[in-house]
């Protein structure tokens, strides 16, 4: 019953948006499940180590659509399909002392709903609506956070603001209304996101309480909270950072206004371009860097292969493109935006069985287990009964130490196979440590952990097509979990057949006793009617003892 209910819930939750958006903006059920399971497997990974898809709104959305209110629907569509980093140029009007999204000084004599047109340096026309403000962008993000604030859908959203200066010395500015304290970046963010935004003050508090960690899962005074703690313990959803490196020295904008709410430019210190995204080459060294953002190079920043490579290297690539074909542009990158599952995965059990290439001699099948494809370097759905090599993690060590069994096992024997290392045959990237070490059946929990495992497989010479990882949906279809073959879905307590019988037995016994009692009462008549002759004699004797009339 619940598998059907769980699938229906996924469909119903997407209907309101499906009816009001273009088809590309409605993620498939496979993508919804893939996004959720990747988030869940990264529960104990710190938020600065997540690899997320980003979009530069100014170039990709506003320059194409115009700085108009209709462009906000594209931003909502991006959020719905899994974009978690939004970068935007934010212009500080030096004379009016307020922020605007349009890169040109707006004529304040125009009505609020008026649209002004400007010529860009490359000759393109840029439309700007006078009424479009930072608060409109905040409202769009706030609406998304409200709609997805559930255990099934909650995720981290990052807002990156590139603060630039804009001036207008025309005469009509003198009569325009000057901005107030409510127009600062900090005030807008707090007004719309309040307890949902994670601030520098909040980070300092977590660090002082010892609940921040580095990439090696060690408590660190310079670390960050884990994804699970951030989303579900603190119930945060948003983090904002800004850079004012290009602001003039005489600007009227003051950094002190936002210092307690918005992370400063040090947050972006590990930003790179695609040209140097592969250095350093070691996963452990790369993990020591926080918030790895890749803005590409040039105007059209990424090809799909470069984008996929950036994700695999643990970066969060941010797309900046002026392409008019927005649907094709975003759709192509969406397929490569997850470091975990391959495109169109995880397949349904039926579809996985239909296209399966497993050649194992077994009549049993249960396409509810995950394996790591050696060629695609991402996860796929496989038959749990098929024999494959097993990926094992070196226990009590860094997250990047892996071993793979030389022999093959079914998914149900994978845990025992890892426990037998180093007694059994295996290949490892830490052979010198393996003699006295223990291994556990595991799954990569971040892009860099997966890269370390993929690097091992590339050099292992196992002639394998895929290897088992600790990921399955055996308990509940479409609910992918870790913890071995008997792990339960966290979103629904699973009732086994035995539990179901145990729940029914007391009720069945009670109903049976009650039914037997009713039948016994119907078969046995009331005792006073059992002997009708005695009853009639008793009535007559009583009648004779009564007096006629009133006694004297």
Coordinates of C-alpha atoms in Angstrom, one line a residue:
X1 CA 0.0 0.0 0.0
X2 CA 2.7 2.5 1.0
X3 CA 4.8 2.1 -2.2
X4 CA 1.8 3.3 -4.2
X5 CA 1.1 6.1 -1.7
X6 CA 4.7 7.2 -1.8
X7 CA 4.8 7.3 -5.6
X8 CA 1.5 9.2 -5.7
X9 CA 2.8 11.7 -3.2
X10 CA 5.7 12.5 -5.5
X11 CA 3.4 13.1 -8.4
X12 CA 0.8 15.1 -6.5
X13 CA 3.5 17.4 -4.9
X14 CA 4.6 18.3 -8.4
X15 CA 1.2 19.0 -9.9
X16 CA 0.7 22.6 -8.9
X17 CA 3.9 23.6 -10.5
X18 CA 3.4 21.3 -13.5
X19 CA 0.2 23.1 -14.3
X20 CA 1.7 26.5 -14.3
X21 CA 5.2 26.1 -15.8
X22 CA 6.8 25.0 -19.0
X23 CA 7.6 21.2 -19.4
X24 CA 11.4 21.6 -18.9
X25 CA 10.8 23.1 -15.5
X26 CA 9.0 20.1 -14.1
X27 CA 11.6 17.5 -13.0
X28 CA 10.9 13.9 -13.8
X29 CA 10.1 11.5 -10.9
X30 CA 13.6 9.9 -11.4
X31 CA 15.3 13.3 -11.0
X32 CA 13.2 14.2 -7.9
X33 CA 14.2 10.8 -6.3
X34 CA 17.9 11.3 -7.4
X35 CA 18.1 14.8 -5.9
X36 CA 16.6 13.6 -2.6
X37 CA 18.8 10.5 -2.3
X38 CA 21.9 12.5 -3.0
X39 CA 20.9 14.9 -0.3
X40 CA 20.3 12.1 2.1
X41 CA 23.5 10.3 1.5
X42 CA 25.4 13.6 2.1
X43 CA 23.7 14.1 5.5
X44 CA 27.0 14.0 7.4
X45 CA 28.9 16.0 4.8
X46 CA 29.5 19.6 5.8
X47 CA 27.6 22.2 3.7
X48 CA 30.8 23.7 2.4
X49 CA 31.7 20.4 0.7
X50 CA 28.5 20.1 -1.4
X51 CA 28.7 20.2 -5.2
X52 CA 25.8 22.2 -6.4
X53 CA 24.6 23.6 -9.7
X54 CA 24.5 27.4 -10.0
X55 CA 23.3 29.9 -12.5
X56 CA 24.3 33.5 -13.0
X57 CA 21.0 35.3 -13.2
X58 CA 22.2 38.6 -14.6
X59 CA 23.6 37.2 -17.8
X60 CA 21.6 33.9 -18.2
X61 CA 18.1 35.2 -17.3
X62 CA 17.9 39.0 -17.0
X63 CA 20.0 40.0 -20.1
X64 CA 17.9 37.6 -22.2
X65 CA 14.5 38.1 -20.7
X66 CA 15.0 41.7 -19.5
X67 CA 15.0 43.1 -16.0
X68 CA 11.2 42.6 -15.8
X69 CA 8.9 40.8 -13.5
X70 CA 8.2 38.0 -16.0
X71 CA 11.8 36.9 -15.6
X72 CA 11.1 35.9 -12.0
X73 CA 9.2 32.8 -13.3
X74 CA 12.4 31.6 -14.9
X75 CA 14.2 31.9 -11.6
X76 CA 11.5 29.9 -9.9
X77 CA 11.7 27.3 -12.6
X78 CA 15.5 27.0 -12.0
X79 CA 15.0 26.4 -8.3
X80 CA 12.3 23.8 -9.0
X81 CA 14.6 21.8 -11.2
X82 CA 17.5 21.7 -8.7
X83 CA 19.6 24.8 -9.1
X84 CA 20.9 25.7 -5.6
X85 CA 23.3 28.6 -6.3
X86 CA 21.9 31.9 -7.6
X87 CA 24.5 34.5 -8.5
X88 CA 23.4 38.0 -9.4
X89 CA 24.9 41.4 -10.0
X90 CA 23.4 43.9 -7.6
X91 CA 23.8 47.6 -8.3
X92 CA 24.1 50.2 -5.6
X93 CA 22.7 53.6 -6.7
X94 CA 25.1 56.0 -5.2
X95 CA 22.7 59.0 -5.3
X96 CA 19.5 57.2 -4.3
X97 CA 21.3 54.9 -1.9
X98 CA 19.4 51.8 -2.7
X99 CA 19.9 48.6 -4.6
X100 CA 18.6 47.8 -8.1
X101 CA 18.9 44.8 -10.4
X102 CA 19.0 46.8 -13.7
X103 CA 22.6 47.7 -14.7
X104 CA 21.5 51.2 -15.9
X105 CA 20.3 54.3 -14.0
X106 CA 16.5 54.2 -14.1
X107 CA 14.7 57.5 -14.8
X108 CA 12.8 58.1 -11.6
X109 CA 10.2 60.3 -13.5
X110 CA 8.8 57.1 -15.1
X111 CA 5.9 55.3 -13.5
X112 CA 6.7 52.2 -11.5
X113 CA 5.3 49.8 -14.1
X114 CA 7.1 51.5 -17.0
X115 CA 9.7 49.6 -18.9
X116 CA 12.8 51.5 -20.1
X117 CA 15.1 50.3 -22.8
X118 CA 18.9 50.6 -22.9
X119 CA 21.7 49.7 -25.3
X120 CA 24.4 47.4 -24.0
X121 CA 28.0 47.6 -25.0
X122 CA 27.6 44.9 -27.6
X123 CA 24.5 46.5 -29.1
X124 CA 21.8 44.4 -27.5
X125 CA 18.7 46.0 -26.2
X126 CA 18.2 45.6 -22.4
X127 CA 14.7 46.2 -20.9
X128 CA 14.4 47.4 -17.3
X129 CA 11.1 47.6 -15.4
X130 CA 11.1 50.4 -12.9
X131 CA 9.3 48.4 -10.3
X132 CA 11.6 45.4 -10.3
X133 CA 13.6 45.4 -7.1
X134 CA 15.7 43.2 -4.9
X135 CA 12.6 42.5 -2.8
X136 CA 11.0 40.8 -5.8
X137 CA 13.9 38.4 -6.2
X138 CA 13.8 37.7 -2.4
X139 CA 10.0 37.0 -2.6
X140 CA 10.6 34.5 -5.4
X141 CA 13.2 32.6 -3.4
X142 CA 11.0 32.9 -0.3
X143 CA 8.1 31.3 -2.1
X144 CA 10.2 28.4 -3.2
X145 CA 11.6 27.8 0.3
X146 CA 8.0 27.9 1.7
X147 CA 6.8 25.4 -0.8
X148 CA 9.7 23.0 -0.2
X149 CA 10.1 23.3 3.5
X150 CA 9.5 19.5 4.2
X151 CA 11.7 16.6 5.1
X152 CA 11.2 15.3 1.5
X153 CA 12.2 18.5 -0.3
X154 CA 14.3 20.8 1.9
X155 CA 17.7 21.8 0.5
X156 CA 20.3 24.5 0.8
X157 CA 20.1 27.6 -1.3
X158 CA 23.0 30.0 -1.8
X159 CA 22.7 33.6 -2.9
X160 CA 25.8 35.2 -4.3
X161 CA 25.7 39.0 -4.7
X162 CA 28.3 40.8 -6.8
X163 CA 27.8 44.4 -5.6
X164 CA 28.6 47.1 -8.2
X165 CA 28.3 50.8 -8.2
X166 CA 26.0 52.9 -10.4
X167 CA 25.6 56.7 -10.6
X168 CA 23.1 59.1 -12.1
X169 CA 23.8 62.9 -12.0
X170 CA 20.7 63.9 -13.9
X171 CA 18.5 66.6 -12.4
X172 CA 15.5 64.3 -11.7
X173 CA 17.5 62.4 -9.2
X174 CA 17.5 65.3 -6.8
X175 CA 13.8 65.1 -6.4
X176 CA 13.7 61.3 -6.0
X177 CA 13.2 59.5 -2.7
X178 CA 16.5 58.6 -1.0
X179 CA 16.8 55.0 0.3
X180 CA 16.4 54.2 4.0
X181 CA 17.8 51.6 6.4
X182 CA 15.2 49.2 5.1
X183 CA 16.9 49.2 1.6
X184 CA 20.1 47.5 2.8
X185 CA 20.9 44.0 1.7
X186 CA 20.8 42.8 5.3
X187 CA 17.4 44.2 6.0
X188 CA 15.8 42.7 2.9
X189 CA 17.2 39.3 3.6
X190 CA 16.2 39.3 7.3
X191 CA 12.7 40.6 6.4
X192 CA 12.1 37.7 3.9
X193 CA 14.1 34.8 5.4
X194 CA 14.4 35.6 9.1
X195 CA 15.2 32.3 10.9
X196 CA 15.8 30.4 7.7
X197 CA 19.0 32.3 6.8
X198 CA 22.3 31.2 8.2
X199 CA 24.5 34.1 9.1
X200 CA 28.1 34.7 10.1
X201 CA 26.9 35.2 13.7
X202 CA 25.2 31.8 13.5
X203 CA 28.4 30.2 12.2
X204 CA 30.5 31.7 15.0
X205 CA 28.0 30.4 17.5
X206 CA 28.1 26.8 16.1
X207 CA 31.9 26.9 16.1
X208 CA 32.0 28.0 19.7
X209 CA 29.6 25.1 20.6
X210 CA 31.8 22.5 18.8
X211 CA 29.3 21.4 16.2
X212 CA 31.3 22.4 13.1
X213 CA 33.6 19.9 11.2
X214 CA 36.2 19.8 8.5
X215 CA 36.0 17.7 5.4
X216 CA 37.6 14.8 7.3
X217 CA 34.7 14.7 9.7
X218 CA 36.9 16.1 12.5
X219 CA 35.6 18.8 14.9
X220 CA 37.1 22.0 13.7
X221 CA 36.9 25.6 14.9
X222 CA 37.1 26.7 11.3
X223 CA 34.7 24.1 10.0
X224 CA 31.0 24.2 9.0
X225 CA 27.9 22.3 10.1
X226 CA 26.8 19.1 8.5
X227 CA 24.0 19.1 5.9
X228 CA 21.6 17.2 8.3
X229 CA 22.3 19.6 11.2
X230 CA 21.9 22.6 9.0
X231 CA 18.6 21.6 7.4
X232 CA 16.8 19.6 10.1
X233 CA 18.3 20.5 13.5
X234 CA 18.7 24.2 12.9
X235 CA 16.1 24.3 10.2
X236 CA 18.1 26.7 8.0
X237 CA 17.7 26.9 4.3
X238 CA 19.6 29.9 3.0
X239 CA 23.1 31.3 3.0
X240 CA 24.1 34.7 1.4
X241 CA 27.5 36.0 0.4
X242 CA 28.6 39.2 -1.3
X243 CA 31.6 40.6 -3.0
X244 CA 32.3 44.4 -3.3
X245 CA 35.7 44.1 -4.8
X246 CA 34.7 46.3 -7.7
X247 CA 33.2 49.1 -5.7
X248 CA 34.9 52.5 -5.8
X249 CA 36.7 53.8 -2.7
X250 CA 34.3 56.7 -2.3
X251 CA 31.1 54.7 -2.4
X252 CA 28.2 55.5 -0.2
X253 CA 27.7 51.8 0.4
X254 CA 29.0 50.7 3.8
X255 CA 30.1 47.1 4.5
X256 CA 29.2 47.4 8.1
X257 CA 25.5 47.4 7.2
X258 CA 25.6 43.7 6.3
X259 CA 28.5 42.2 8.2
X260 CA 26.3 40.3 10.7
X261 CA 24.0 38.8 8.0
X262 CA 25.9 38.3 4.8
X263 CA 29.2 36.4 4.4
X264 CA 31.9 38.6 2.9
X265 CA 34.3 38.0 0.0
X266 CA 36.5 35.5 2.0
X267 CA 33.6 33.1 1.4
X268 CA 34.6 33.2 -2.3
X269 CA 38.3 32.8 -1.8
X270 CA 38.3 29.3 -3.5
X271 CA 36.5 30.5 -6.6
X272 CA 38.2 29.3 -9.8
X273 CA 37.8 29.3 -13.5
X274 CA 37.5 26.2 -15.6
X275 CA 41.1 26.6 -16.7
X276 CA 42.5 25.7 -13.2
X277 CA 39.7 23.5 -11.9
X278 CA 41.8 20.4 -11.9
X279 CA 44.4 21.6 -9.5
X280 CA 45.2 20.2 -6.9
X281 CA 44.7 16.7 -8.2
X282 CA 44.4 15.0 -4.8
X283 CA 40.9 14.6 -3.3
X284 CA 42.1 15.1 0.3
X285 CA 43.9 18.3 -0.6
X286 CA 40.9 19.5 -2.6
X287 CA 38.6 18.8 0.4
X288 CA 40.6 21.2 2.5
X289 CA 39.2 24.0 0.4
X290 CA 35.7 25.3 1.4
X291 CA 33.0 26.5 -0.9
X292 CA 34.6 25.6 -4.2
X293 CA 32.8 27.7 -6.9
X294 CA 33.6 27.5 -10.6
X295 CA 32.5 30.4 -12.8
X296 CA 34.2 29.1 -15.9
X297 CA 36.0 31.3 -18.4
X298 CA 34.8 33.5 -21.2
X299 CA 31.3 34.6 -22.0
X300 CA 29.6 31.2 -22.6
X301 CA 31.3 29.5 -19.6
X302 CA 30.7 25.7 -19.9
X303 CA 30.3 22.9 -22.3
X304 CA 28.4 19.9 -20.8
X305 CA 31.6 17.9 -20.5
X306 CA 33.5 20.8 -18.7
X307 CA 30.4 21.2 -16.4
X308 CA 30.3 17.5 -15.6
X309 CA 34.1 17.6 -14.9
X310 CA 33.7 20.5 -12.5
X311 CA 31.0 18.6 -10.6
X312 CA 33.1 15.5 -10.4
X313 CA 36.0 17.5 -9.0
X314 CA 33.8 18.7 -6.2
X315 CA 33.1 22.2 -7.5
X316 CA 29.8 24.1 -7.8
X317 CA 29.8 25.3 -11.4
X318 CA 27.9 28.6 -12.1
X319 CA 26.5 28.9 -15.6
X320 CA 26.8 32.3 -17.3
X321 CA 25.4 32.3 -20.8
X322 CA 23.6 34.7 -23.2
X323 CA 22.1 31.8 -25.2
X324 CA 18.6 32.6 -26.4
X325 CA 17.7 28.9 -26.3
X326 CA 17.2 28.9 -22.5
X327 CA 15.4 25.6 -22.4
X328 CA 18.0 23.6 -24.3
X329 CA 20.8 25.4 -22.4
X330 CA 19.5 24.5 -18.9
X331 CA 18.2 21.1 -19.9
X332 CA 21.6 20.0 -21.1
X333 CA 23.3 21.0 -17.9
X334 CA 20.6 19.5 -15.7
X335 CA 21.5 16.0 -16.9
X336 CA 25.0 16.4 -15.6
X337 CA 24.3 18.4 -12.4
X338 CA 24.3 15.4 -10.0
X339 CA 27.6 13.8 -9.0
X340 CA 25.8 10.7 -7.8
X341 CA 23.2 9.2 -10.2
X342 CA 23.7 8.9 -13.9
X343 CA 21.2 10.8 -16.1
X344 CA 17.7 9.3 -16.0
X345 CA 18.6 7.2 -12.9
X346 CA 17.4 5.7 -10.7
X347 CA 15.2 3.7 -13.0
X348 CA 12.0 2.0 -11.9
X349 CA 12.4 -1.7 -11.2
X350 CA 10.5 -2.5 -14.4
X351 CA 12.6 -0.3 -16.6
X352 CA 15.9 -1.4 -15.0
X353 CA 14.9 -5.0 -15.6
X354 CA 14.0 -4.3 -19.2
X355 CA 17.4 -2.8 -20.1
X356 CA 19.6 -4.8 -17.8
X357 CA 22.9 -6.1 -19.2
X358 CA 23.6 -8.3 -16.2
X359 CA 24.7 -11.7 -17.5
X360 CA 24.8 -13.6 -14.2
X361 CA 23.3 -17.1 -14.1
X362 CA 20.5 -16.5 -11.7
X363 CA 16.8 -16.9 -12.0
X364 CA 16.2 -14.4 -9.2
X365 CA 15.9 -10.7 -9.7
X366 CA 15.3 -7.6 -7.6
X367 CA 16.3 -4.4 -9.3
X368 CA 16.4 -2.4 -6.1
X369 CA 20.2 -2.0 -5.5
X370 CA 22.7 0.7 -6.6
X371 CA 26.0 0.1 -8.3
X372 CA 28.7 2.4 -9.5
X373 CA 29.2 2.2 -13.2
X374 CA 32.9 2.1 -14.1
X375 CA 32.4 3.7 -17.5
X376 CA 29.9 6.5 -16.5
X377 CA 31.5 6.9 -13.1
X378 CA 28.0 7.4 -11.6
X379 CA 25.3 5.3 -10.0
X380 CA 22.8 3.0 -11.7
X381 CA 20.0 0.5 -10.6
X382 CA 21.1 -3.1 -10.7
X383 CA 19.8 -6.6 -9.9
X384 CA 20.5 -7.2 -6.2
X385 CA 21.1 -10.9 -6.9
X386 CA 23.8 -10.3 -9.5
X387 CA 27.4 -11.0 -8.5
X388 CA 29.6 -7.9 -8.6
X389 CA 32.8 -6.5 -7.0
X390 CA 32.1 -4.6 -3.8
X391 CA 33.2 -1.1 -2.8
X392 CA 34.5 -1.0 0.8
X393 CA 35.7 2.0 2.8
X394 CA 38.6 1.9 5.1
X395 CA 37.0 2.3 8.6
X396 CA 38.1 5.0 11.1
X397 CA 40.1 6.8 8.4
X398 CA 39.7 9.6 5.9
X399 CA 36.6 9.4 3.7
X400 CA 38.8 8.9 0.6
X401 CA 40.4 5.5 1.4
X402 CA 38.7 2.7 -0.6
X403 CA 39.2 -0.9 -1.4
X404 CA 37.4 -3.1 -3.9
X405 CA 37.0 -6.9 -3.6
X406 CA 38.6 -9.0 -6.3
X407 CA 35.9 -11.7 -6.0
X408 CA 32.2 -11.0 -6.8
X409 CA 29.2 -11.2 -4.5
X410 CA 25.5 -10.5 -4.5
X411 CA 24.4 -7.3 -2.8
X412 CA 23.1 -9.3 0.1
X413 CA 26.6 -10.6 0.9
X414 CA 28.4 -7.3 0.3
X415 CA 28.7 -6.4 4.0
X416 CA 30.3 -9.8 4.8
X417 CA 32.6 -9.4 1.8
X418 CA 34.0 -6.1 3.2
X419 CA 34.3 -7.4 6.7
X420 CA 36.5 -10.2 5.4
X421 CA 39.1 -7.8 4.1
X422 CA 42.1 -8.1 4.4
X423 CA 41.7 -11.9 4.6
X424 CA 40.1 -12.0 1.1
X425 CA 41.5 -10.7 -2.1
X426 CA 41.1 -7.0 -2.8
X427 CA 42.6 -3.9 -4.4
X428 CA 43.1 -0.8 -2.5
X429 CA 44.6 2.7 -2.6
X430 CA 45.9 2.2 0.9
X431 CA 47.6 -1.2 0.8
X432 CA 50.2 -0.2 3.4
X433 CA 47.4 0.5 5.9
X434 CA 45.2 -2.6 5.1
X435 CA 47.0 -5.2 7.2
X436 CA 45.5 -4.2 10.5
X437 CA 42.6 -2.2 9.2
X438 CA 38.9 -3.0 9.0
X439 CA 36.7 -2.2 6.0
X440 CA 32.9 -1.5 5.8
X441 CA 30.5 -1.7 2.9
X442 CA 29.9 2.0 2.0
X443 CA 28.8 4.6 -0.5
X444 CA 30.5 7.8 -1.6
X445 CA 28.9 10.7 0.3
X446 CA 30.3 13.6 -1.7
X447 CA 31.7 14.2 -5.2
X448 CA 35.3 14.0 -4.0
X449 CA 34.7 10.7 -2.2
X450 CA 33.2 9.4 -5.4
X451 CA 36.2 10.7 -7.4
X452 CA 38.6 8.8 -5.1
X453 CA 36.7 5.6 -5.6
X454 CA 36.5 6.2 -9.4
X455 CA 40.3 6.8 -9.5
X456 CA 40.8 3.5 -7.7
X457 CA 38.6 1.6 -10.2
X458 CA 40.4 3.2 -13.1
X459 CA 43.7 1.7 -11.9
X460 CA 42.4 -1.6 -10.5
X461 CA 42.4 -3.7 -13.7
X462 CA 39.4 -5.6 -12.5
X463 CA 37.7 -5.7 -15.9
X464 CA 34.5 -4.7 -14.1
X465 CA 31.5 -2.9 -15.5
X466 CA 30.2 -1.8 -12.2
X467 CA 30.7 -2.4 -8.4
X468 CA 28.2 -2.6 -5.5
X469 CA 27.8 0.5 -3.3
X470 CA 25.7 0.7 -0.1
X471 CA 22.6 2.1 -1.7
X472 CA 19.2 0.3 -2.1
X473 CA 15.4 0.7 -2.2
X474 CA 14.6 -2.8 -1.0
X475 CA 12.3 -1.7 1.8
X476 CA 10.3 0.8 -0.1
X477 CA 10.4 1.3 -3.9
X478 CA 11.8 4.8 -4.9
X479 CA 13.1 5.4 -1.3
X480 CA 16.9 4.9 -1.7
X481 CA 18.8 4.4 1.6
X482 CA 22.1 3.3 3.0
X483 CA 22.8 0.9 5.8
X484 CA 22.7 -2.5 4.1
X485 CA 20.0 -4.7 2.7
X486 CA 17.8 -4.3 5.8
X487 CA 17.8 -0.5 6.1
X488 CA 14.4 1.2 6.4
X489 CA 13.0 4.2 4.6
X490 CA 13.3 7.2 6.9
X491 CA 10.1 8.7 5.6
X492 CA 7.9 5.8 6.5
X493 CA 8.1 3.0 9.1
X494 CA 8.0 -0.3 7.3
X495 CA 5.6 -2.9 8.5
X496 CA 6.8 -6.4 7.6
X497 CA 4.4 -9.3 7.1
X498 CA 5.3 -10.6 10.5
X499 CA 4.6 -7.3 12.2
X500 CA 1.3 -7.1 10.3
X501 CA 0.3 -10.5 11.6
X502 CA 1.3 -9.5 15.1
X503 CA -0.9 -6.4 15.0
X504 CA -3.9 -8.4 13.7
X505 CA -3.7 -11.4 16.1
X506 CA -5.0 -9.6 19.3
X507 CA -7.9 -8.0 17.4
X508 CA -8.7 -11.3 15.7
X509 CA -8.8 -13.2 19.0
X510 CA -11.0 -10.6 20.6
X511 CA -13.5 -10.6 17.7
X512 CA -13.6 -14.4 17.7
X513 CA -14.4 -14.6 21.4
X514 CA -17.1 -11.9 21.0
X515 CA -18.6 -13.7 18.1
X516 CA -18.7 -17.0 20.0
X517 CA -20.4 -15.3 22.9
X518 CA -23.1 -13.9 20.7
X519 CA -23.7 -17.3 19.1
X520 CA -23.9 -19.0 22.6
X521 CA -26.5 -16.5 23.8
X522 CA -28.6 -17.1 20.7
X523 CA -28.5 -20.9 21.1
X524 CA -29.3 -20.9 24.8
X525 CA -32.6 -19.4 25.7
X526 CA -33.3 -17.3 28.8
X527 CA -33.6 -19.6 31.8
X528 CA -37.1 -18.4 32.9
X529 CA -38.5 -19.8 29.7
X530 CA -36.9 -23.2 29.9
X531 CA -39.7 -24.9 32.0
X532 CA -43.0 -23.5 30.8
X533 CA -45.2 -25.9 33.0
X534 CA -43.4 -24.8 36.2
X535 CA -43.7 -21.2 35.2
X536 CA -47.5 -21.5 34.6
X537 CA -48.1 -23.3 37.9
X538 CA -46.2 -20.6 39.8
X539 CA -48.4 -17.9 38.2
X540 CA -51.6 -19.7 39.2
X541 CA -50.6 -20.1 42.8
X542 CA -49.7 -16.5 43.1
X543 CA -53.1 -15.5 41.6
X544 CA -55.0 -17.6 44.1
X545 CA -53.3 -15.9 47.1
X546 CA -54.5 -12.5 46.0
X547 CA -57.7 -11.0 47.6
X548 CA -60.7 -9.8 45.6
X549 CA -61.8 -6.3 46.6
X550 CA -60.5 -4.3 49.5
X551 CA -59.6 -6.1 52.7
X552 CA -61.8 -5.2 55.7

